[in-house]
Short mmCIF file of C-alpha atoms and ligand atoms in Angstrom, two decimals:
data_model
loop_
_atom_site.label_atom_id
_atom_site.label_comp_id
_atom_site.label_asym_id
_atom_site.label_seq_id
_atom_site.Cartn_x
_atom_site.Cartn_y
_atom_site.Cartn_z
CA UNK A 1 -19.80 281.77 67.28
CA UNK A 2 -21.60 280.63 71.33
CA UNK A 3 -20.09 282.50 73.73
CA UNK A 4 -18.21 279.77 75.55
CA UNK A 5 -16.42 278.59 72.90
CA UNK A 6 -15.15 282.09 72.20
CA UNK A 7 -14.02 282.26 75.84
CA UNK A 8 -12.22 279.29 75.55
CA UNK A 9 -10.48 280.03 72.61
CA UNK A 10 -9.43 283.70 74.31
CA UNK A 11 -8.04 281.44 77.13
CA UNK A 12 -5.84 279.39 74.46
CA UNK A 13 -5.48 282.92 73.01
CA UNK A 14 -4.03 284.53 76.89
CA UNK A 15 -0.74 282.13 76.66
CA UNK A 16 1.75 284.27 76.59
CA UNK A 17 2.39 287.06 73.71
CA UNK A 18 -0.24 285.15 71.49
CA UNK A 19 -3.34 286.91 71.95
CA UNK A 20 -2.42 288.93 68.59
CA UNK A 21 -1.56 285.73 66.29
CA UNK A 22 -4.94 283.91 68.29
CA UNK A 23 -6.84 286.89 66.41
CA UNK A 24 -5.02 286.44 63.52
CA UNK A 25 -6.46 283.04 63.03
CA UNK A 26 -9.60 284.31 64.21
CA UNK A 27 -10.40 286.53 60.87
CA UNK A 28 -8.80 284.07 58.74
CA UNK A 29 -11.28 281.48 59.45
CA UNK A 30 -14.56 284.16 58.86
CA UNK A 31 -15.07 282.58 55.22
CA UNK A 32 -15.73 279.03 55.97
CA UNK A 33 -18.72 280.57 58.26
CA UNK A 34 -21.60 278.65 57.35
CA UNK A 35 -20.05 275.42 55.28
CA UNK A 36 -19.09 273.85 58.09
CA UNK A 37 -20.86 272.31 60.83
CA UNK A 38 -20.38 274.68 63.98
CA UNK A 39 -18.57 272.33 66.45
CA UNK A 40 -16.40 271.16 64.02
CA UNK A 41 -14.96 274.91 62.93
CA UNK A 42 -14.87 275.98 66.31
CA UNK A 43 -12.34 272.73 66.95
CA UNK A 44 -10.08 273.90 64.25
CA UNK A 45 -10.26 277.76 64.59
CA UNK A 46 -9.17 276.23 68.75
CA UNK A 47 -6.64 273.79 67.42
CA UNK A 48 -4.77 276.76 65.07
CA UNK A 49 -5.45 279.30 68.11
CA UNK A 50 -2.76 276.73 69.92
CA UNK A 51 -0.52 276.28 67.13
CA UNK A 52 -0.08 279.56 66.82
CA UNK A 53 0.26 280.29 70.39
CA UNK A 54 2.74 277.45 70.54
CA UNK A 55 4.55 279.22 67.88
CA UNK A 56 4.69 282.49 69.72
CA UNK A 57 6.12 281.29 72.67
CA UNK A 58 8.44 278.57 70.58
CA UNK A 59 10.16 282.42 68.66
CA UNK A 60 10.10 284.48 72.23
CA UNK A 61 11.79 281.03 74.18
CA UNK A 62 14.48 281.71 71.13
CA UNK A 63 14.56 284.97 71.65
CA UNK A 64 15.27 284.53 75.14
CA UNK A 65 17.98 281.93 74.35
CA UNK A 66 19.41 284.06 71.84
CA UNK A 67 19.93 286.95 74.40
CA UNK A 68 21.03 284.86 77.12
CA UNK A 69 24.25 283.48 74.70
CA UNK A 70 25.08 286.29 73.88
CA UNK A 71 25.56 287.87 77.41
CA UNK A 72 27.44 285.70 78.76
CA UNK A 73 29.49 285.66 75.45
CA UNK A 74 28.89 281.66 74.78
CA UNK A 75 31.35 279.95 73.03
CA UNK A 76 30.28 276.16 73.01
CA UNK A 77 32.69 275.98 69.93
CA UNK A 78 35.81 276.82 71.86
CA UNK A 79 38.85 275.43 74.45
CA UNK A 80 37.97 273.13 77.67
CA UNK A 81 40.91 272.27 79.98
CA UNK A 82 41.50 269.02 80.30
CA UNK A 83 43.94 268.45 83.47
CA UNK A 84 46.16 265.49 84.37
CA UNK A 85 47.22 264.65 87.37
CA UNK A 86 49.09 262.21 88.91
CA UNK A 87 50.22 261.48 92.22
CA UNK A 88 48.55 263.89 95.21
CA UNK A 89 51.87 263.05 98.03
CA UNK A 90 53.35 265.67 100.50
CA UNK A 91 56.86 264.79 99.16
CA UNK A 92 56.53 265.11 95.59
CA UNK A 93 59.50 262.97 93.71
CA UNK A 94 58.76 263.35 90.06
CA UNK A 95 57.61 265.87 87.68
CA UNK A 96 54.36 264.50 88.08
CA UNK A 97 53.58 264.80 91.79
CA UNK A 98 51.22 267.58 93.17
CA UNK A 99 51.76 268.34 96.86
CA UNK A 100 47.79 268.29 98.58
CA UNK A 101 48.19 271.92 99.30
CA UNK A 102 49.37 272.58 95.52
CA UNK A 103 46.19 270.88 94.39
CA UNK A 104 43.59 272.75 96.89
CA UNK A 105 44.84 275.49 95.69
CA UNK A 106 44.55 274.71 92.02
CA UNK A 107 40.55 273.67 92.17
CA UNK A 108 40.30 277.20 94.22
CA UNK A 109 41.56 279.12 91.66
CA UNK A 110 39.42 277.22 88.78
CA UNK A 111 36.33 277.87 91.42
CA UNK A 112 37.19 281.30 91.65
CA UNK A 113 37.48 281.80 87.75
CA UNK A 114 34.23 280.17 86.85
CA UNK A 115 34.96 276.37 85.71
CA UNK A 116 32.69 273.76 86.29
CA UNK A 117 34.26 270.20 86.32
CA UNK A 118 32.41 267.40 84.18
CA UNK A 119 33.77 264.26 83.88
CA UNK A 120 35.69 262.99 80.55
CA UNK A 121 32.52 260.66 79.50
CA UNK A 122 30.66 263.98 79.89
CA UNK A 123 33.47 265.84 77.33
CA UNK A 124 33.60 263.27 74.61
CA UNK A 125 30.19 262.55 74.44
CA UNK A 126 28.71 266.41 74.40
CA UNK A 127 26.88 265.84 77.76
CA UNK A 128 28.18 269.58 79.37
CA UNK A 129 25.70 270.44 81.37
CA UNK A 130 26.78 273.96 83.29
CA UNK A 131 25.26 277.13 84.25
CA UNK A 132 25.03 280.09 82.15
CA UNK A 133 28.34 282.07 81.16
CA UNK A 134 30.51 279.05 83.25
CA UNK A 135 33.56 276.96 81.51
CA UNK A 136 33.74 273.58 81.29
CA UNK A 137 36.96 271.57 83.01
CA UNK A 138 37.23 268.34 82.97
CA UNK A 139 39.70 266.58 85.91
CA UNK A 140 42.04 263.46 85.25
CA UNK A 141 43.72 261.23 87.44
CA UNK A 142 45.87 258.47 86.16
CA UNK A 143 47.48 254.92 87.73
CA UNK A 144 45.05 254.55 90.25
CA UNK A 145 47.69 255.88 92.92
CA UNK A 146 46.31 255.46 96.68
CA UNK A 147 46.87 259.31 96.87
CA UNK A 148 44.20 259.97 95.07
CA UNK A 149 41.62 258.12 96.68
CA UNK A 150 41.26 255.50 99.78
CA UNK A 151 38.29 255.17 102.46
CA UNK A 152 38.06 255.35 105.86
CA UNK A 153 36.19 252.05 107.99
CA UNK A 154 33.01 254.15 107.37
CA UNK A 155 32.83 254.72 103.71
CA UNK A 156 34.34 258.31 103.62
CA UNK A 157 37.15 259.24 101.61
CA UNK A 158 40.58 259.70 103.73
CA UNK A 159 41.48 262.97 104.59
CA UNK A 160 44.39 264.63 101.76
CA UNK A 161 43.45 262.47 99.18
CA UNK A 162 42.84 264.22 96.40
CA UNK A 163 39.33 263.07 95.89
CA UNK A 164 38.88 264.35 100.10
CA UNK A 165 40.11 267.82 98.89
CA UNK A 166 38.09 268.10 95.64
CA UNK A 167 34.91 267.36 97.91
CA UNK A 168 36.18 270.14 100.27
CA UNK A 169 36.38 272.53 97.76
CA UNK A 170 33.24 271.96 96.02
CA UNK A 171 31.71 272.45 99.34
CA UNK A 172 32.77 275.68 99.68
CA UNK A 173 31.95 276.99 95.90
CA UNK A 174 28.23 275.85 95.65
CA UNK A 175 28.42 274.73 91.83
CA UNK A 176 32.05 273.75 91.34
CA UNK A 177 30.61 269.41 91.18
CA UNK A 178 32.92 267.37 92.39
CA UNK A 179 33.65 265.10 90.22
CA UNK A 180 36.28 263.64 87.96
CA UNK A 181 37.76 260.74 85.71
CA UNK A 182 39.84 258.12 86.88
CA UNK A 183 42.14 256.21 84.55
CA UNK A 184 42.90 253.20 86.53
CA UNK A 185 45.76 249.91 85.84
CA UNK A 186 45.90 247.13 87.39
CA UNK A 187 47.31 248.92 90.91
CA UNK A 188 43.53 249.96 91.34
CA UNK A 189 44.26 252.00 94.06
CA UNK A 190 46.68 249.86 95.95
CA UNK A 191 43.82 248.05 96.79
CA UNK A 192 44.71 243.93 95.81
CA UNK A 193 40.87 241.83 96.30
CA UNK A 194 38.58 241.79 93.98
CA UNK A 195 36.25 242.90 96.25
CA UNK A 196 38.03 245.82 98.10
CA UNK A 197 38.40 246.69 93.94
CA UNK A 198 34.98 246.84 93.72
CA UNK A 199 34.35 248.60 96.53
CA UNK A 200 36.55 251.77 95.76
CA UNK A 201 34.84 251.48 91.67
CA UNK A 202 31.60 251.04 92.96
CA UNK A 203 31.85 254.26 95.26
CA UNK A 204 33.24 257.01 92.83
CA UNK A 205 31.02 255.31 90.47
CA UNK A 206 27.56 256.29 92.95
CA UNK A 207 29.05 259.70 93.45
CA UNK A 208 29.42 260.96 90.12
CA UNK A 209 32.88 259.81 89.33
CA UNK A 210 33.92 258.75 85.71
CA UNK A 211 36.26 255.22 85.75
CA UNK A 212 38.21 255.56 82.66
CA UNK A 213 40.46 252.53 81.08
CA UNK A 214 44.86 253.53 80.90
CA UNK A 215 44.82 249.73 80.07
CA UNK A 216 45.74 247.07 82.61
CA UNK A 217 49.60 246.73 82.14
CA UNK A 218 51.11 250.35 81.55
CA UNK A 219 52.50 249.71 78.85
CA UNK A 220 53.82 252.05 75.66
CA UNK A 221 51.31 250.94 73.21
CA UNK A 222 53.79 252.99 70.62
CA UNK A 223 55.59 250.52 67.55
CA UNK A 224 53.22 247.43 68.73
CA UNK A 225 51.40 245.41 66.21
CA UNK A 226 47.98 245.83 66.07
CA UNK A 227 46.77 242.71 67.79
CA UNK A 228 49.18 243.57 70.69
CA UNK A 229 47.75 247.37 71.15
CA UNK A 230 44.22 245.45 71.37
CA UNK A 231 45.10 243.39 73.59
CA UNK A 232 46.57 245.80 76.11
CA UNK A 233 43.32 247.82 76.23
CA UNK A 234 40.76 245.11 76.43
CA UNK A 235 42.77 243.86 78.88
CA UNK A 236 42.41 247.34 81.23
CA UNK A 237 38.99 247.48 79.90
CA UNK A 238 37.72 243.96 81.22
CA UNK A 239 39.63 244.80 84.61
CA UNK A 240 37.08 247.19 84.73
CA UNK A 241 33.92 245.78 83.68
CA UNK A 242 34.40 243.09 85.89
CA UNK A 243 34.35 244.88 89.09
CA UNK A 244 31.81 247.66 87.80
CA UNK A 245 29.92 245.94 85.20
CA UNK A 246 29.51 249.50 83.72
CA UNK A 247 31.59 250.30 80.33
CA UNK A 248 34.50 252.95 80.02
CA UNK A 249 33.78 255.55 77.80
CA UNK A 250 37.30 256.78 77.45
CA UNK A 251 40.72 255.70 77.47
CA UNK A 252 44.26 257.34 77.98
CA UNK A 253 47.28 255.79 76.68
CA UNK A 254 49.93 255.38 78.98
CA UNK A 255 52.70 257.40 78.73
CA UNK A 256 50.47 259.38 76.31
CA UNK A 257 52.14 257.64 73.40
CA UNK A 258 50.25 256.55 70.33
CA UNK A 259 49.93 253.10 68.69
CA UNK A 260 51.11 253.54 65.14
CA UNK A 261 47.72 253.60 63.16
CA UNK A 262 46.00 255.84 66.33
CA UNK A 263 42.46 254.18 65.63
CA UNK A 264 43.54 251.26 67.63
CA UNK A 265 43.13 253.20 70.85
CA UNK A 266 39.76 253.98 69.89
CA UNK A 267 38.31 250.61 68.09
CA UNK A 268 39.37 247.33 68.69
CA UNK A 269 38.60 243.23 69.93
CA UNK A 270 40.98 240.73 71.11
CA UNK A 271 38.83 237.40 72.72
CA UNK A 272 35.60 238.34 73.88
CA UNK A 273 36.28 241.22 74.39
CA UNK A 274 35.78 244.57 72.03
CA UNK A 275 35.74 248.40 72.73
CA UNK A 276 34.66 251.71 70.86
CA UNK A 277 35.36 254.73 73.39
CA UNK A 278 34.02 258.14 73.03
CA UNK A 279 37.85 259.98 73.11
CA UNK A 280 41.33 258.64 73.47
CA UNK A 281 43.49 261.03 75.39
CA UNK A 282 47.04 261.72 75.55
CA UNK A 283 49.74 262.84 78.12
CA UNK A 284 50.45 266.74 76.67
CA UNK A 285 50.12 269.24 75.97
CA UNK A 286 47.63 272.36 75.60
CA UNK A 287 43.52 272.63 75.81
CA UNK A 288 41.24 270.36 74.21
CA UNK A 289 38.82 271.71 71.42
CA UNK A 290 34.98 271.25 72.34
CA UNK A 291 33.19 268.16 70.72
CA UNK A 292 31.20 270.33 68.92
CA UNK A 293 34.22 271.50 66.57
CA UNK A 294 35.27 269.84 63.59
CA UNK A 295 38.71 270.10 65.07
CA UNK A 296 38.02 268.13 68.28
CA UNK A 297 39.92 264.80 67.51
CA UNK A 298 38.77 261.91 69.23
CA UNK A 299 41.32 259.03 68.80
CA UNK A 300 44.09 261.76 69.80
CA UNK A 301 42.63 264.62 72.94
CA UNK A 302 45.42 266.50 74.40
CA UNK A 303 45.55 267.23 78.03
CA UNK A 304 47.35 269.88 80.47
CA UNK A 305 49.78 268.22 83.12
CA UNK A 306 48.87 269.82 86.07
CA UNK A 307 52.36 272.27 87.66
CA UNK A 308 53.37 275.48 88.22
CA UNK A 309 55.30 278.00 85.78
CA UNK A 310 58.72 276.03 85.48
CA UNK A 311 61.05 274.54 83.26
CA UNK A 312 59.13 273.10 80.52
CA UNK A 313 55.79 274.10 82.26
CA UNK A 314 56.51 278.32 82.26
CA UNK A 315 54.32 277.59 79.00
CA UNK A 316 52.82 273.88 78.52
CA UNK A 317 51.53 273.26 82.09
CA UNK A 318 48.40 274.05 83.89
CA UNK A 319 49.40 277.54 85.66
CA UNK A 320 50.21 278.65 81.86
CA UNK A 321 47.65 277.19 79.96
CA UNK A 322 44.94 279.05 83.22
CA UNK A 323 46.74 281.89 82.51
CA UNK A 324 46.34 281.86 78.78
CA UNK A 325 42.90 281.35 78.89
CA UNK A 326 42.18 283.76 81.42
CA UNK A 327 43.43 286.17 78.58
CA UNK A 328 42.26 284.99 75.75
CA UNK A 329 38.38 284.35 77.10
CA UNK A 330 37.49 284.74 73.80
CA UNK A 331 38.60 280.75 72.80
CA UNK A 332 38.10 279.50 75.61
CA UNK A 333 34.67 277.35 76.23
CA UNK A 334 31.77 279.04 77.53
CA UNK A 335 28.30 277.77 77.94
CA UNK A 336 24.88 279.51 77.41
CA UNK A 337 23.38 277.30 80.23
CA UNK A 338 21.19 274.76 78.20
CA UNK A 339 22.84 271.69 77.59
CA UNK A 340 20.55 271.25 74.45
CA UNK A 341 22.12 273.45 72.97
CA UNK A 342 25.55 274.52 70.69
CA UNK A 343 25.70 278.26 71.34
CA UNK A 344 28.19 280.19 69.68
CA UNK A 345 28.84 283.47 67.89
CA UNK A 346 27.23 283.28 64.25
CA UNK A 347 30.90 283.70 62.19
CA UNK A 348 31.80 280.36 63.72
CA UNK A 349 29.24 278.39 62.07
CA UNK A 350 31.36 276.31 59.53
CA UNK A 351 33.40 275.01 62.18
CA UNK A 352 30.38 273.07 64.18
CA UNK A 353 30.15 269.09 63.91
CA UNK A 354 27.40 268.22 61.19
CA UNK A 355 25.74 265.31 63.73
CA UNK A 356 25.32 268.46 65.83
CA UNK A 357 23.75 270.87 63.51
CA UNK A 358 20.16 270.74 64.64
CA UNK A 359 21.48 271.73 68.29
CA UNK A 360 23.06 274.93 66.54
CA UNK A 361 22.11 278.43 68.60
CA UNK A 362 23.93 281.31 66.79
CA UNK A 363 23.54 284.61 68.12
ZN1 ZN B 401 49.95 256.04 83.61
#
């Protein structure tokens, strides 16, 4: 073996922890000596050493990933709060309304407790890209009220709108992504012309917000024939695609009411419009399941109404559930920081959705 080639091999071998492995390959190749041309043999040895170094590198990487997942108690089969907001107004008139201050306080709490917002589209498609040890939260806004979002003459969100408040909180808490999902109807933030409506949706999309279908006319779909269900959903779908040229990925059922067959909301067609959503959201009353967990049901994903612990909300609204998730941290979704893996304690393995098994990192 020539000195130069040997040096080359050593250089390959010096990658990471692979020196010993490369040495083993060298020994293993000794019996070939003299039987093959030297060049070809050296190339083979170098390739084998490189493959071995790569394998050792992979093993080291896997070890690091497992250690990180275990250290942060990653649980990517756990529960995720999907919070539901309606109007954000100074004088609440319904049990769904929140004041700007209440909304700000809830966001501050989420940031303090290591939640990171993701969109409904990211959630249902399993694109949950947040740092290790953090928990995803999905912020959803129904009915496209002007109190959620409006722009000034320069294209900045007007103060005290939900979008402005979310951006303020995100600025104070680096890592708290200012993203949310807006379930829009024909009300379209109070804008009446197609140009103004398009302006609103384009701004949201460009800033990483997500637009979901809430049907155009907000009729309850309970008990309606399939044809009518499809036409109500398709009308909402088309309302968005005509303005934005981007397909919505999820639907929120008006009043949370499911149609006779729950899958009618997720998949269907009317006229030349067809839809096939990644998820359909309800209006109550529990945290939602990880999209990687077999218990995840894309036809009926629960949401949590934003409200303090009063009346019906003593147990089933946001303050109560955030308290519960804090007290039951092992039930909550915690990220391992690697969006390509689905990490969890090994004993939970039977619950992984089959199509995600190649992403499993069980520790
Ligand atoms: Zn609604």
